[in-house]
Coordinates of C-alpha atoms in Angstrom, one line a residue:
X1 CA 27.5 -18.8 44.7
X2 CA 24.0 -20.2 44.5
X3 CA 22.7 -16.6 45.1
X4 CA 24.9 -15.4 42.0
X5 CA 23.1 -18.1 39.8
X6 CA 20.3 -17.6 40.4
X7 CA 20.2 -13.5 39.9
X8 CA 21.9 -14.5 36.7
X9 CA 19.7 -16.8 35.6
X10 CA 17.4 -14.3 36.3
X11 CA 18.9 -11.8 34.1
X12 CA 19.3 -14.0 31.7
X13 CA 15.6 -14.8 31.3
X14 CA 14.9 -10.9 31.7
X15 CA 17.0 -10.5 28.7
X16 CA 15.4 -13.4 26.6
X17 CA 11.8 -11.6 27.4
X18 CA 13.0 -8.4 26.2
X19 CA 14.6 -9.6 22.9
X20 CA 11.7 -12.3 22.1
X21 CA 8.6 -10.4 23.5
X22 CA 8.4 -8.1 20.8
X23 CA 8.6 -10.6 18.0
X24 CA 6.0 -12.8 19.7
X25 CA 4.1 -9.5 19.8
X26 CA 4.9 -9.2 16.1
X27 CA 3.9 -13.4 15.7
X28 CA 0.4 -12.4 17.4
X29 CA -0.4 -8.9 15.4
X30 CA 0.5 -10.9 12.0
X31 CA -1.9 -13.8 12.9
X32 CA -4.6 -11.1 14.0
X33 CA -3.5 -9.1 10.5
X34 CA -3.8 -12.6 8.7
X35 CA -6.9 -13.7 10.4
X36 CA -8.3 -10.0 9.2
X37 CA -7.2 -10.0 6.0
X38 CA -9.4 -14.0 5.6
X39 CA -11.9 -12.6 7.0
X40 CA -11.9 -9.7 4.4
X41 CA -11.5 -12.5 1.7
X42 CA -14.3 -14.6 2.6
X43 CA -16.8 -12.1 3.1
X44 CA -15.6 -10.4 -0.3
X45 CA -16.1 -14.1 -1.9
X46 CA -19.8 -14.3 -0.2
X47 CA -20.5 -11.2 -1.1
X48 CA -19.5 -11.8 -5.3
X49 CA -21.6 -14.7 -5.1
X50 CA -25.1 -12.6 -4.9
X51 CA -23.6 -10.9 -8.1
X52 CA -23.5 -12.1 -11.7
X53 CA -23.0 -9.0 -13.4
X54 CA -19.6 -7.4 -14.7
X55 CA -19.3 -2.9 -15.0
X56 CA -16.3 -2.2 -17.2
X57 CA -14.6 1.3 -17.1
X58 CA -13.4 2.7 -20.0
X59 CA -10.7 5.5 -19.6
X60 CA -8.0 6.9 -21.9
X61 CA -4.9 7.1 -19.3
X62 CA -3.7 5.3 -16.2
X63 CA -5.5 7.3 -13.5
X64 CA -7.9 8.5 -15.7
X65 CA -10.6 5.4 -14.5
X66 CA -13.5 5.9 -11.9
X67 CA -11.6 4.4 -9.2
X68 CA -14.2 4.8 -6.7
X69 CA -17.0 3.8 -8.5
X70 CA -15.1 0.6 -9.3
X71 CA -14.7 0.8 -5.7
X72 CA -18.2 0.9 -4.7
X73 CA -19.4 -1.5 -7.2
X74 CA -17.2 -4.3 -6.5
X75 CA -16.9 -3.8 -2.3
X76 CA -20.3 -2.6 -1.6
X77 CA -22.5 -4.7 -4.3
X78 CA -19.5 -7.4 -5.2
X79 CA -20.2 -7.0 -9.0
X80 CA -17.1 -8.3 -11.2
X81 CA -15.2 -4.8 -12.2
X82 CA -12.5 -4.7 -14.9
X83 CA -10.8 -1.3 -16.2
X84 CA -10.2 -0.7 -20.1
X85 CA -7.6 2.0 -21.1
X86 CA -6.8 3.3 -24.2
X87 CA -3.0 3.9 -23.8
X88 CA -0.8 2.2 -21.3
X89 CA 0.4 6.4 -20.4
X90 CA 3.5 6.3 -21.7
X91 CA 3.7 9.6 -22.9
X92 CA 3.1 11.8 -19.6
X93 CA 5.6 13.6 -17.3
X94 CA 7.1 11.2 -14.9
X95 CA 7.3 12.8 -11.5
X96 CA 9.5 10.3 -9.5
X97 CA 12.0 9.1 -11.9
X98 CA 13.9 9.7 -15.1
X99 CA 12.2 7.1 -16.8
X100 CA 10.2 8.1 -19.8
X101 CA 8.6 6.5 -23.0
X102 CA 8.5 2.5 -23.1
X103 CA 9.9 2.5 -19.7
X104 CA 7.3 4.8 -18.5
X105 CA 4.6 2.7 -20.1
X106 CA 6.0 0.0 -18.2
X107 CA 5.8 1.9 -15.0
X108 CA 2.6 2.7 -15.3
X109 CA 1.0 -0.9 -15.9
X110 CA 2.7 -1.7 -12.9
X111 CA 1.2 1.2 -11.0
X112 CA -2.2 0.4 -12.6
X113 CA -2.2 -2.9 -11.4
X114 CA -1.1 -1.8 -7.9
X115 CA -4.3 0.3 -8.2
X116 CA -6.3 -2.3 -9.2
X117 CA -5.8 -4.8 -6.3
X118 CA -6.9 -2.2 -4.1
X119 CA -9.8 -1.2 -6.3
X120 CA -10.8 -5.3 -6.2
X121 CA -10.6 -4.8 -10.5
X122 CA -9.0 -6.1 -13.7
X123 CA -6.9 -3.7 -15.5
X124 CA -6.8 -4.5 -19.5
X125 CA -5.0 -2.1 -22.2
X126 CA -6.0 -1.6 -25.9
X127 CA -1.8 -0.6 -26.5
X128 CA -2.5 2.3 -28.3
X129 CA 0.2 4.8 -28.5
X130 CA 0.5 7.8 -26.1
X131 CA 2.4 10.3 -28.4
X132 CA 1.8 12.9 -25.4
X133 CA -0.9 16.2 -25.0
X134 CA -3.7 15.9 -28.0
X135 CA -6.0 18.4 -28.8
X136 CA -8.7 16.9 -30.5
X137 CA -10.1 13.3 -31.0
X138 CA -9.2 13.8 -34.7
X139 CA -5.2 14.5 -33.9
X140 CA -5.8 11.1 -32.2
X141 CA -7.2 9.0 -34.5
X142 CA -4.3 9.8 -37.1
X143 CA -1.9 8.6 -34.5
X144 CA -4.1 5.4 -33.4
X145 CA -5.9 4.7 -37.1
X146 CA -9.8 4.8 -36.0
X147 CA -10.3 1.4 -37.2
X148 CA -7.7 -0.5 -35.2
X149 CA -8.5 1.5 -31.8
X150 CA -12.0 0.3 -32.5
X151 CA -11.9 -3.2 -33.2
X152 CA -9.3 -3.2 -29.9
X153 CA -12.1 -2.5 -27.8
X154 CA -14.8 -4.3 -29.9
X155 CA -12.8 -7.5 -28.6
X156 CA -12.0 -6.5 -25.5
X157 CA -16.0 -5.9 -25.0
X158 CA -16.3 -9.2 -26.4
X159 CA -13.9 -10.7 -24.3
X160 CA -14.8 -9.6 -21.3
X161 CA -18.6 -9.2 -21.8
X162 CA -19.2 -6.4 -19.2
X163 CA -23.2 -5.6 -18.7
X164 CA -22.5 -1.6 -17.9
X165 CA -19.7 0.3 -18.7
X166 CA -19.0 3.5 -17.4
X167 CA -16.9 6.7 -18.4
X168 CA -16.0 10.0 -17.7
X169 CA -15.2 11.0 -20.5
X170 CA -17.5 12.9 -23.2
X171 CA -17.8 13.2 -26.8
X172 CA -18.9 16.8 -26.9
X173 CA -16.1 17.6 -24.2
X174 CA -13.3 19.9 -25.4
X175 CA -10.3 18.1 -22.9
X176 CA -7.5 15.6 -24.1
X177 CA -8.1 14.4 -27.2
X178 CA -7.0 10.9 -25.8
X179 CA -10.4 11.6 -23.8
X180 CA -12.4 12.5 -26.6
X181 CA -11.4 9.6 -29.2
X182 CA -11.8 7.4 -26.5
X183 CA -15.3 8.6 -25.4
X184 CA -16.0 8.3 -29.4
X185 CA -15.1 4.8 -29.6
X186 CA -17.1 3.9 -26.1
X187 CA -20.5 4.8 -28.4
X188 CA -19.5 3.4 -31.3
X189 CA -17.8 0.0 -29.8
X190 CA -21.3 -0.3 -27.8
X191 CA -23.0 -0.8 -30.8
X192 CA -20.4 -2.7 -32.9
X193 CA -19.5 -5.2 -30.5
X194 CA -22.8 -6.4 -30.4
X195 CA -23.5 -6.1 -34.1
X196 CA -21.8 -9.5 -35.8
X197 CA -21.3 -8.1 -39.0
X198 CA -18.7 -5.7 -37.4
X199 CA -15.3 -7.7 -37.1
X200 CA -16.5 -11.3 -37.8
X201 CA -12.9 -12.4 -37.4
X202 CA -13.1 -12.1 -33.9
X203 CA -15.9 -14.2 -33.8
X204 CA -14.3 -17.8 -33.1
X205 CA -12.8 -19.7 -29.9
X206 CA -15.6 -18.9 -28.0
X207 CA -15.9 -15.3 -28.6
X208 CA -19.1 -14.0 -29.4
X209 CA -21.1 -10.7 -30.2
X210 CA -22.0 -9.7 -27.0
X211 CA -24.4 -6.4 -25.9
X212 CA -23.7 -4.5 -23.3
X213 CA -26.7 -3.0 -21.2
X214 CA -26.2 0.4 -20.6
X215 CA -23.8 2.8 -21.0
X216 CA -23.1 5.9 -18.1
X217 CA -21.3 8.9 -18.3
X218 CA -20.0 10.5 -15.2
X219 CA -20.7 14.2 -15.2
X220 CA -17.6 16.3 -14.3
X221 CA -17.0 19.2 -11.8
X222 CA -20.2 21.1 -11.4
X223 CA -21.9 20.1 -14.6
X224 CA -25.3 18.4 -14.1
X225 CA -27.1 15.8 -16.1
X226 CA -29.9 16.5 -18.2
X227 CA -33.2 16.9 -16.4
X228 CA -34.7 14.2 -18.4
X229 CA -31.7 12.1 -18.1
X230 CA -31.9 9.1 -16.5
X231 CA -29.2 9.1 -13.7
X232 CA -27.5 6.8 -11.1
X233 CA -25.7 8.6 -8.0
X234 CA -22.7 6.9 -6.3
X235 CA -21.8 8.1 -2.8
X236 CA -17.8 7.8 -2.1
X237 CA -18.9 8.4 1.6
X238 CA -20.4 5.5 2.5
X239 CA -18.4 3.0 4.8
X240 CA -17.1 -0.1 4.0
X241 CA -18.4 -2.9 6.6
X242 CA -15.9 -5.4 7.0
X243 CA -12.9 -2.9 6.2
X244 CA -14.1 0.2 8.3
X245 CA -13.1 2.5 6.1
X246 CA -15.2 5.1 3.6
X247 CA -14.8 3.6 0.1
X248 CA -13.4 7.3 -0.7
X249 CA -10.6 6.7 1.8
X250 CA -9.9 3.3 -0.3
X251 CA -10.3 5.3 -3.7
X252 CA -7.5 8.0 -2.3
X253 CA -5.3 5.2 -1.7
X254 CA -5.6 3.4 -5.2
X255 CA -4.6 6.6 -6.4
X256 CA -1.7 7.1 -4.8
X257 CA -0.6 3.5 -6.6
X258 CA 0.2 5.9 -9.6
X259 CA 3.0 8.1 -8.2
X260 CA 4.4 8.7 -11.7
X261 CA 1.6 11.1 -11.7
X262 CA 1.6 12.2 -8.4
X263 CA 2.2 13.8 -5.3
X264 CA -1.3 13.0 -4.7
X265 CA -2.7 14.1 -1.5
X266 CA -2.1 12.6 1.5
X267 CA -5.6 12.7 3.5
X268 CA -9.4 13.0 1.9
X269 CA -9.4 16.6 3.6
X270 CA -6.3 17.8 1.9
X271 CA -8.1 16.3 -1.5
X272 CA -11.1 18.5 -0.6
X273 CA -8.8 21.4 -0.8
X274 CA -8.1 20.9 -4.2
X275 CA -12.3 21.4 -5.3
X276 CA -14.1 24.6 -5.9
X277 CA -14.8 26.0 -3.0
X278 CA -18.6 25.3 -3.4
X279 CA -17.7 21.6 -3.6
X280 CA -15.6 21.3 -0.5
X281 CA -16.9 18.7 2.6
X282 CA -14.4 18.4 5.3
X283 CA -13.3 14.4 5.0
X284 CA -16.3 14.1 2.3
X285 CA -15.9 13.4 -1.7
X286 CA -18.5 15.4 -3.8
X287 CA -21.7 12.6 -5.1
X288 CA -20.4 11.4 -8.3
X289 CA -23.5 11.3 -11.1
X290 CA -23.6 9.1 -14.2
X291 CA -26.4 10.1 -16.7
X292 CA -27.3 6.9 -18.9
X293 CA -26.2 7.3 -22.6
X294 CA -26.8 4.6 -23.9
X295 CA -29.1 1.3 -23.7
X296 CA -29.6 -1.6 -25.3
X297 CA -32.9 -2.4 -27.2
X298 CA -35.3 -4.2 -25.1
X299 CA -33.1 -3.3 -21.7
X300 CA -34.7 -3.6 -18.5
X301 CA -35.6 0.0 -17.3
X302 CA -33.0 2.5 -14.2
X303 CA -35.4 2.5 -12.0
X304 CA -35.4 6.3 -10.3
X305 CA -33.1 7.4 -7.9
X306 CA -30.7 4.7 -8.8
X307 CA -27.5 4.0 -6.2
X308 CA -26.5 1.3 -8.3
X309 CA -25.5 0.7 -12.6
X310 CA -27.4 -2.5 -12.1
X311 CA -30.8 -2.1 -10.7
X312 CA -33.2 -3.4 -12.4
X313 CA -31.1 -5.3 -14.5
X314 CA -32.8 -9.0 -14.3
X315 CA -30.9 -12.1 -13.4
X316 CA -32.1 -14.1 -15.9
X317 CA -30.9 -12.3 -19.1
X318 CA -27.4 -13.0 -17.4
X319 CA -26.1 -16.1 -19.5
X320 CA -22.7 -16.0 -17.6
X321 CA -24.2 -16.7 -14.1
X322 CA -23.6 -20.0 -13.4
X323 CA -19.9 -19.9 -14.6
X324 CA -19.0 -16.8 -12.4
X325 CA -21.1 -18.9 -9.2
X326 CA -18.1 -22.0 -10.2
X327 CA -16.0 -19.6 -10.0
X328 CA -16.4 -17.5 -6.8
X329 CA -17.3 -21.1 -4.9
X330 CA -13.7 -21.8 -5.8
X331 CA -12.3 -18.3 -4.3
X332 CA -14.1 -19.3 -1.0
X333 CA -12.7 -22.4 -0.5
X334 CA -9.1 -21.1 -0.9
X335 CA -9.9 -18.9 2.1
X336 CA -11.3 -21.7 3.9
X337 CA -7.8 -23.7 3.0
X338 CA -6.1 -21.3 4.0
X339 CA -7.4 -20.4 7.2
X340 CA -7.9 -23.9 8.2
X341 CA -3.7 -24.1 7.8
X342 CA -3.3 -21.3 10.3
X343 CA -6.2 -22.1 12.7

Protein backbone atom coordinates (compact mmCIF):
# COMPACT_ATOMS: atom_id res chain seq x y z
CA UNK A 1 0.00 0.00 0.00
CA UNK A 2 2.77 2.36 0.95
CA UNK A 3 4.65 1.12 -2.14
CA UNK A 4 1.43 2.10 -4.32
CA UNK A 5 1.69 5.70 -2.86
CA UNK A 6 4.51 6.35 -3.27
CA UNK A 7 4.89 5.24 -7.29
CA UNK A 8 1.79 7.41 -7.45
CA UNK A 9 2.91 10.20 -5.94
CA UNK A 10 5.59 9.76 -8.12
CA UNK A 11 3.65 9.79 -11.19
CA UNK A 12 1.90 12.40 -10.12
CA UNK A 13 4.90 14.73 -9.79
CA UNK A 14 6.18 13.32 -13.20
CA UNK A 15 3.01 14.51 -14.63
CA UNK A 16 3.02 18.07 -12.92
CA UNK A 17 6.87 18.41 -14.51
CA UNK A 18 5.66 17.58 -17.80
CA UNK A 19 2.62 19.91 -17.96
CA UNK A 20 4.43 22.97 -16.02
CA UNK A 21 7.99 22.55 -17.35
CA UNK A 22 7.22 23.95 -20.57
CA UNK A 23 5.50 27.00 -19.35
CA UNK A 24 8.25 27.73 -16.81
CA UNK A 25 10.40 27.25 -19.99
CA UNK A 26 8.04 29.71 -21.69
CA UNK A 27 8.16 32.16 -18.08
CA UNK A 28 12.22 32.10 -18.50
CA UNK A 29 12.41 32.70 -22.63
CA UNK A 30 9.82 35.78 -22.05
CA UNK A 31 11.96 37.22 -19.14
CA UNK A 32 15.18 36.64 -21.45
CA UNK A 33 12.88 38.13 -24.53
CA UNK A 34 11.87 41.00 -22.06
CA UNK A 35 15.20 41.60 -20.63
CA UNK A 36 16.41 41.80 -24.63
CA UNK A 37 14.03 43.80 -25.73
CA UNK A 38 15.17 46.67 -22.41
CA UNK A 39 18.22 46.14 -23.35
CA UNK A 40 17.42 47.10 -27.04
CA UNK A 41 15.50 50.14 -25.51
CA UNK A 42 18.05 51.60 -23.41
CA UNK A 43 20.80 51.41 -25.70
CA UNK A 44 18.41 52.94 -28.48
CA UNK A 45 17.66 55.89 -25.78
CA UNK A 46 21.64 56.32 -25.19
CA UNK A 47 22.30 56.17 -28.40
CA UNK A 48 19.43 59.28 -29.47
CA UNK A 49 20.91 61.21 -26.88
CA UNK A 50 24.36 61.92 -28.93
CA UNK A 51 21.89 63.06 -31.69
CA UNK A 52 19.90 66.35 -32.04
CA UNK A 53 19.13 66.34 -35.46
CA UNK A 54 15.77 65.09 -37.19
CA UNK A 55 15.92 63.48 -41.44
CA UNK A 56 12.42 63.64 -42.73
CA UNK A 57 11.43 61.35 -45.76
CA UNK A 58 9.22 62.65 -48.13
CA UNK A 59 7.35 59.95 -50.32
CA UNK A 60 4.19 59.95 -52.34
CA UNK A 61 2.62 56.39 -51.28
CA UNK A 62 2.73 54.06 -48.33
CA UNK A 63 5.82 51.96 -49.28
CA UNK A 64 7.13 54.41 -51.34
CA UNK A 65 9.65 55.88 -48.27
CA UNK A 66 13.42 55.02 -47.88
CA UNK A 67 12.81 52.45 -45.29
CA UNK A 68 16.30 51.61 -44.81
CA UNK A 69 17.79 54.70 -44.82
CA UNK A 70 15.36 55.64 -42.10
CA UNK A 71 16.65 52.57 -40.78
CA UNK A 72 20.21 53.33 -40.78
CA UNK A 73 19.80 56.87 -39.65
CA UNK A 74 17.86 56.26 -36.66
CA UNK A 75 19.59 52.60 -35.40
CA UNK A 76 22.98 53.12 -36.49
CA UNK A 77 23.40 57.22 -35.78
CA UNK A 78 20.09 57.49 -33.45
CA UNK A 79 18.91 60.70 -35.34
CA UNK A 80 15.05 61.53 -34.79
CA UNK A 81 13.37 60.07 -38.33
CA UNK A 82 9.79 60.96 -39.28
CA UNK A 83 8.13 59.87 -42.81
CA UNK A 84 5.89 62.43 -44.78
CA UNK A 85 3.51 60.94 -47.54
CA UNK A 86 1.55 62.62 -49.85
CA UNK A 87 -1.47 60.27 -50.01
CA UNK A 88 -2.54 57.88 -47.29
CA UNK A 89 -2.57 54.99 -50.69
CA UNK A 90 -5.97 54.60 -50.97
CA UNK A 91 -6.29 54.20 -54.37
CA UNK A 92 -3.93 51.00 -55.18
CA UNK A 93 -4.82 47.34 -55.71
CA UNK A 94 -5.38 45.61 -52.48
CA UNK A 95 -3.78 42.28 -52.59
CA UNK A 96 -5.13 40.58 -49.31
CA UNK A 97 -8.62 41.75 -49.02
CA UNK A 98 -11.64 43.16 -50.73
CA UNK A 99 -11.20 46.30 -49.14
CA UNK A 100 -10.76 49.23 -51.36
CA UNK A 101 -11.04 53.19 -51.29
CA UNK A 102 -11.47 54.84 -47.68
CA UNK A 103 -11.14 51.47 -46.19
CA UNK A 104 -7.98 50.83 -48.02
CA UNK A 105 -6.62 54.19 -46.90
CA UNK A 106 -7.41 53.03 -43.54
CA UNK A 107 -5.49 49.90 -44.07
CA UNK A 108 -2.76 51.31 -45.15
CA UNK A 109 -2.09 53.89 -42.19
CA UNK A 110 -2.27 51.09 -40.18
CA UNK A 111 0.27 49.13 -42.18
CA UNK A 112 2.40 52.32 -42.34
CA UNK A 113 2.58 52.57 -38.83
CA UNK A 114 3.37 48.85 -38.37
CA UNK A 115 6.26 49.83 -40.62
CA UNK A 116 7.27 52.54 -38.74
CA UNK A 117 7.81 50.97 -35.31
CA UNK A 118 10.14 48.74 -36.90
CA UNK A 119 11.80 51.50 -38.88
CA UNK A 120 12.21 53.40 -35.18
CA UNK A 121 10.07 56.56 -37.33
CA UNK A 122 7.08 58.81 -37.30
CA UNK A 123 4.69 58.43 -40.02
CA UNK A 124 2.69 61.85 -40.84
CA UNK A 125 0.15 62.20 -43.97
CA UNK A 126 -0.51 65.45 -45.99
CA UNK A 127 -4.43 63.58 -46.86
CA UNK A 128 -4.24 64.18 -50.30
CA UNK A 129 -6.35 62.20 -52.51
CA UNK A 130 -5.17 58.97 -54.30
CA UNK A 131 -7.55 58.89 -57.31
CA UNK A 132 -5.25 55.86 -58.60
CA UNK A 133 -2.30 55.62 -61.59
CA UNK A 134 -1.21 59.38 -62.68
CA UNK A 135 0.74 60.12 -65.51
CA UNK A 136 2.20 63.31 -64.97
CA UNK A 137 2.66 65.76 -61.92
CA UNK A 138 0.25 68.08 -63.80
CA UNK A 139 -2.79 65.29 -63.85
CA UNK A 140 -1.98 65.50 -60.12
CA UNK A 141 -2.05 68.82 -59.26
CA UNK A 142 -5.66 69.29 -60.77
CA UNK A 143 -6.79 66.45 -58.42
CA UNK A 144 -4.71 67.85 -55.31
CA UNK A 145 -4.92 71.89 -56.22
CA UNK A 146 -1.00 72.79 -56.11
CA UNK A 147 -1.54 75.33 -53.57
CA UNK A 148 -3.16 73.26 -50.85
CA UNK A 149 -0.60 70.14 -51.40
CA UNK A 150 1.98 72.75 -50.81
CA UNK A 151 1.07 74.60 -47.85
CA UNK A 152 0.30 70.82 -46.39
CA UNK A 153 3.81 70.16 -46.35
CA UNK A 154 4.99 73.79 -45.74
CA UNK A 155 3.40 73.04 -42.18
CA UNK A 156 4.22 69.84 -41.80
CA UNK A 157 8.07 71.06 -42.43
CA UNK A 158 7.28 73.52 -39.98
CA UNK A 159 5.94 71.39 -37.61
CA UNK A 160 8.23 68.91 -37.50
CA UNK A 161 11.44 70.99 -38.35
CA UNK A 162 13.44 68.14 -39.91
CA UNK A 163 17.32 69.28 -40.68
CA UNK A 164 17.59 66.88 -44.01
CA UNK A 165 15.05 65.48 -45.87
CA UNK A 166 15.46 62.85 -48.21
CA UNK A 167 13.55 61.38 -51.41
CA UNK A 168 13.52 59.23 -54.13
CA UNK A 169 11.60 60.70 -56.04
CA UNK A 170 12.71 63.18 -58.98
CA UNK A 171 11.36 66.10 -60.74
CA UNK A 172 12.71 65.35 -64.13
CA UNK A 173 11.61 61.56 -63.64
CA UNK A 174 8.93 60.32 -66.06
CA UNK A 175 7.17 57.59 -63.13
CA UNK A 176 3.81 58.20 -61.17
CA UNK A 177 2.79 61.34 -61.36
CA UNK A 178 1.97 61.11 -57.53
CA UNK A 179 6.02 60.84 -57.64
CA UNK A 180 6.62 63.67 -59.66
CA UNK A 181 4.13 66.30 -57.99
CA UNK A 182 5.47 65.23 -54.86
CA UNK A 183 9.18 65.57 -55.87
CA UNK A 184 7.93 69.12 -57.14
CA UNK A 185 6.58 70.26 -53.95
CA UNK A 186 9.80 68.77 -51.90
CA UNK A 187 11.89 71.82 -53.87
CA UNK A 188 9.52 74.16 -53.65
CA UNK A 189 8.27 73.52 -49.87
CA UNK A 190 12.21 73.63 -49.03
CA UNK A 191 12.28 77.02 -49.91
CA UNK A 192 8.80 78.24 -48.85
CA UNK A 193 8.76 76.83 -45.46
CA UNK A 194 11.51 78.75 -44.58
CA UNK A 195 10.45 81.90 -46.42
CA UNK A 196 7.82 83.73 -43.79
CA UNK A 197 6.08 85.61 -46.30
CA UNK A 198 4.83 82.17 -47.74
CA UNK A 199 1.74 81.06 -45.51
CA UNK A 200 1.95 83.57 -42.64
CA UNK A 201 -1.18 81.89 -41.18
CA UNK A 202 0.63 79.15 -40.09
CA UNK A 203 2.84 81.22 -38.30
CA UNK A 204 1.31 81.23 -34.62
CA UNK A 205 1.17 78.72 -31.47
CA UNK A 206 4.64 78.20 -31.68
CA UNK A 207 5.15 77.50 -35.23
CA UNK A 208 7.74 79.14 -37.02
CA UNK A 209 9.54 79.42 -40.39
CA UNK A 210 11.97 76.92 -40.10
CA UNK A 211 14.98 75.94 -42.91
CA UNK A 212 15.85 72.76 -43.60
CA UNK A 213 19.65 71.99 -44.32
CA UNK A 214 19.95 69.95 -47.17
CA UNK A 215 17.96 68.25 -49.34
CA UNK A 216 19.00 64.41 -50.96
CA UNK A 217 17.75 62.57 -53.70
CA UNK A 218 18.26 58.89 -53.85
CA UNK A 219 19.27 57.86 -57.25
CA UNK A 220 17.31 54.84 -58.66
CA UNK A 221 18.30 51.52 -60.25
CA UNK A 222 21.55 51.98 -62.05
CA UNK A 223 21.47 55.65 -62.53
CA UNK A 224 24.42 57.50 -61.03
CA UNK A 225 24.77 60.97 -59.50
CA UNK A 226 26.33 63.71 -61.20
CA UNK A 227 30.10 63.61 -61.11
CA UNK A 228 30.24 66.96 -59.49
CA UNK A 229 27.45 66.10 -57.24
CA UNK A 230 27.88 66.07 -53.85
CA UNK A 231 26.80 62.59 -52.56
CA UNK A 232 26.20 60.55 -49.30
CA UNK A 233 26.26 56.54 -49.59
CA UNK A 234 24.24 54.50 -47.18
CA UNK A 235 25.20 50.76 -46.82
CA UNK A 236 21.89 48.49 -46.02
CA UNK A 237 24.68 45.77 -45.14
CA UNK A 238 25.99 46.94 -42.25
CA UNK A 239 24.96 45.09 -38.89
CA UNK A 240 23.06 46.28 -36.31
CA UNK A 241 25.02 45.82 -32.84
CA UNK A 242 22.66 45.34 -30.20
CA UNK A 243 19.99 43.61 -32.59
CA UNK A 244 22.41 41.32 -34.65
CA UNK A 245 20.86 41.70 -37.59
CA UNK A 246 21.86 43.71 -41.11
CA UNK A 247 19.76 46.88 -41.06
CA UNK A 248 18.61 45.50 -44.71
CA UNK A 249 17.24 42.37 -42.94
CA UNK A 250 15.23 45.06 -40.65
CA UNK A 251 14.30 47.14 -43.87
CA UNK A 252 12.79 43.71 -45.62
CA UNK A 253 10.74 43.23 -42.57
CA UNK A 254 9.24 46.90 -42.33
CA UNK A 255 8.21 46.18 -45.68
CA UNK A 256 6.45 43.32 -45.34
CA UNK A 257 4.16 45.53 -42.67
CA UNK A 258 2.44 46.74 -46.05
CA UNK A 259 0.91 43.37 -47.27
CA UNK A 260 -1.83 45.34 -49.09
CA UNK A 261 0.93 45.79 -51.50
CA UNK A 262 2.53 42.69 -51.23
CA UNK A 263 3.66 39.35 -51.40
CA UNK A 264 6.93 40.77 -50.69
CA UNK A 265 9.80 38.50 -50.52
CA UNK A 266 10.39 36.44 -47.90
CA UNK A 267 14.42 36.38 -47.48
CA UNK A 268 17.03 39.35 -48.57
CA UNK A 269 18.30 36.65 -51.21
CA UNK A 270 14.96 36.12 -52.77
CA UNK A 271 14.77 40.20 -52.90
CA UNK A 272 18.09 40.04 -54.78
CA UNK A 273 16.43 38.02 -57.34
CA UNK A 274 14.19 40.62 -58.22
CA UNK A 275 17.39 43.22 -59.36
CA UNK A 276 19.16 43.36 -62.69
CA UNK A 277 21.23 40.82 -62.87
CA UNK A 278 24.29 43.21 -62.64
CA UNK A 279 22.93 44.37 -59.29
CA UNK A 280 22.54 41.02 -57.64
CA UNK A 281 24.69 40.14 -54.03
CA UNK A 282 23.74 36.92 -52.55
CA UNK A 283 22.03 38.18 -48.97
CA UNK A 284 23.43 41.82 -49.95
CA UNK A 285 21.21 45.12 -50.83
CA UNK A 286 22.79 47.24 -53.74
CA UNK A 287 24.65 50.83 -51.89
CA UNK A 288 21.89 53.27 -51.98
CA UNK A 289 23.35 56.98 -53.17
CA UNK A 290 21.69 60.38 -52.46
CA UNK A 291 23.10 63.26 -54.52
CA UNK A 292 22.50 66.65 -52.51
CA UNK A 293 19.87 68.90 -54.23
CA UNK A 294 19.51 71.26 -52.37
CA UNK A 295 21.13 73.41 -49.38
CA UNK A 296 20.50 76.06 -47.42
CA UNK A 297 22.40 79.38 -47.65
CA UNK A 298 25.20 79.56 -45.40
CA UNK A 299 24.97 75.43 -44.69
CA UNK A 300 27.85 73.81 -43.23
CA UNK A 301 29.57 71.94 -46.14
CA UNK A 302 29.09 67.28 -46.97
CA UNK A 303 32.17 66.60 -46.26
CA UNK A 304 33.47 63.80 -49.14
CA UNK A 305 32.67 60.38 -48.99
CA UNK A 306 29.82 61.04 -46.73
CA UNK A 307 28.07 57.69 -44.87
CA UNK A 308 25.85 59.98 -43.15
CA UNK A 309 22.95 63.16 -44.24
CA UNK A 310 24.44 64.82 -41.16
CA UNK A 311 28.12 65.15 -41.24
CA UNK A 312 29.35 68.15 -40.94
CA UNK A 313 26.29 69.60 -39.85
CA UNK A 314 27.30 71.64 -36.51
CA UNK A 315 25.66 71.17 -33.14
CA UNK A 316 25.33 74.45 -32.44
CA UNK A 317 23.01 75.81 -35.29
CA UNK A 318 20.63 73.04 -33.71
CA UNK A 319 18.15 75.30 -31.60
CA UNK A 320 16.05 72.15 -30.67
CA UNK A 321 18.82 70.34 -28.80
CA UNK A 322 18.19 70.73 -25.44
CA UNK A 323 14.46 69.99 -25.73
CA UNK A 324 15.00 66.60 -27.66
CA UNK A 325 18.05 65.82 -24.56
CA UNK A 326 14.61 66.40 -22.02
CA UNK A 327 13.14 64.32 -23.94
CA UNK A 328 15.25 61.18 -24.64
CA UNK A 329 16.42 61.46 -20.68
CA UNK A 330 12.71 60.75 -20.10
CA UNK A 331 12.70 57.52 -22.64
CA UNK A 332 15.62 56.17 -20.50
CA UNK A 333 14.22 56.26 -17.42
CA UNK A 334 11.03 54.42 -18.54
CA UNK A 335 13.42 51.61 -19.36
CA UNK A 336 15.12 51.88 -16.19
CA UNK A 337 11.36 51.72 -14.51
CA UNK A 338 10.60 49.18 -16.10
CA UNK A 339 13.36 46.93 -15.81
CA UNK A 340 13.82 47.66 -12.23
CA UNK A 341 9.84 46.11 -11.88
CA UNK A 342 11.07 42.85 -13.47
CA UNK A 343 14.52 42.59 -12.00
Amino acid sequence: MKRKFIQTTLALLVISFLLTAPRAQQLSATAAQQSQEDRIALYQALLDLTNPWTVMCIAAHPDDEDGTSLIVMRRKYGAHTVSLFSTFGEGGQNAIGPELYEEMGAIRAQETMAASEIQGSEPHFLGLKDFGFSKSADEAFRFWGHDEALRRMVLQIRELRPDVIITNHSATSNDHGHHQATARLVVEAFDAAADSSRFPEQLKDGVNAWQVQRLFVRARGNQTPAADAAVVTINPNDQDPIRGVSYAEEALRALQQHATQGPWPKTLAEMAMRLPPNMRAPGQRPLFRYALARGAKGADPLPADSRNFLDGLAAARRGKSAQRTDHRWKAINRVRGRAGKTN
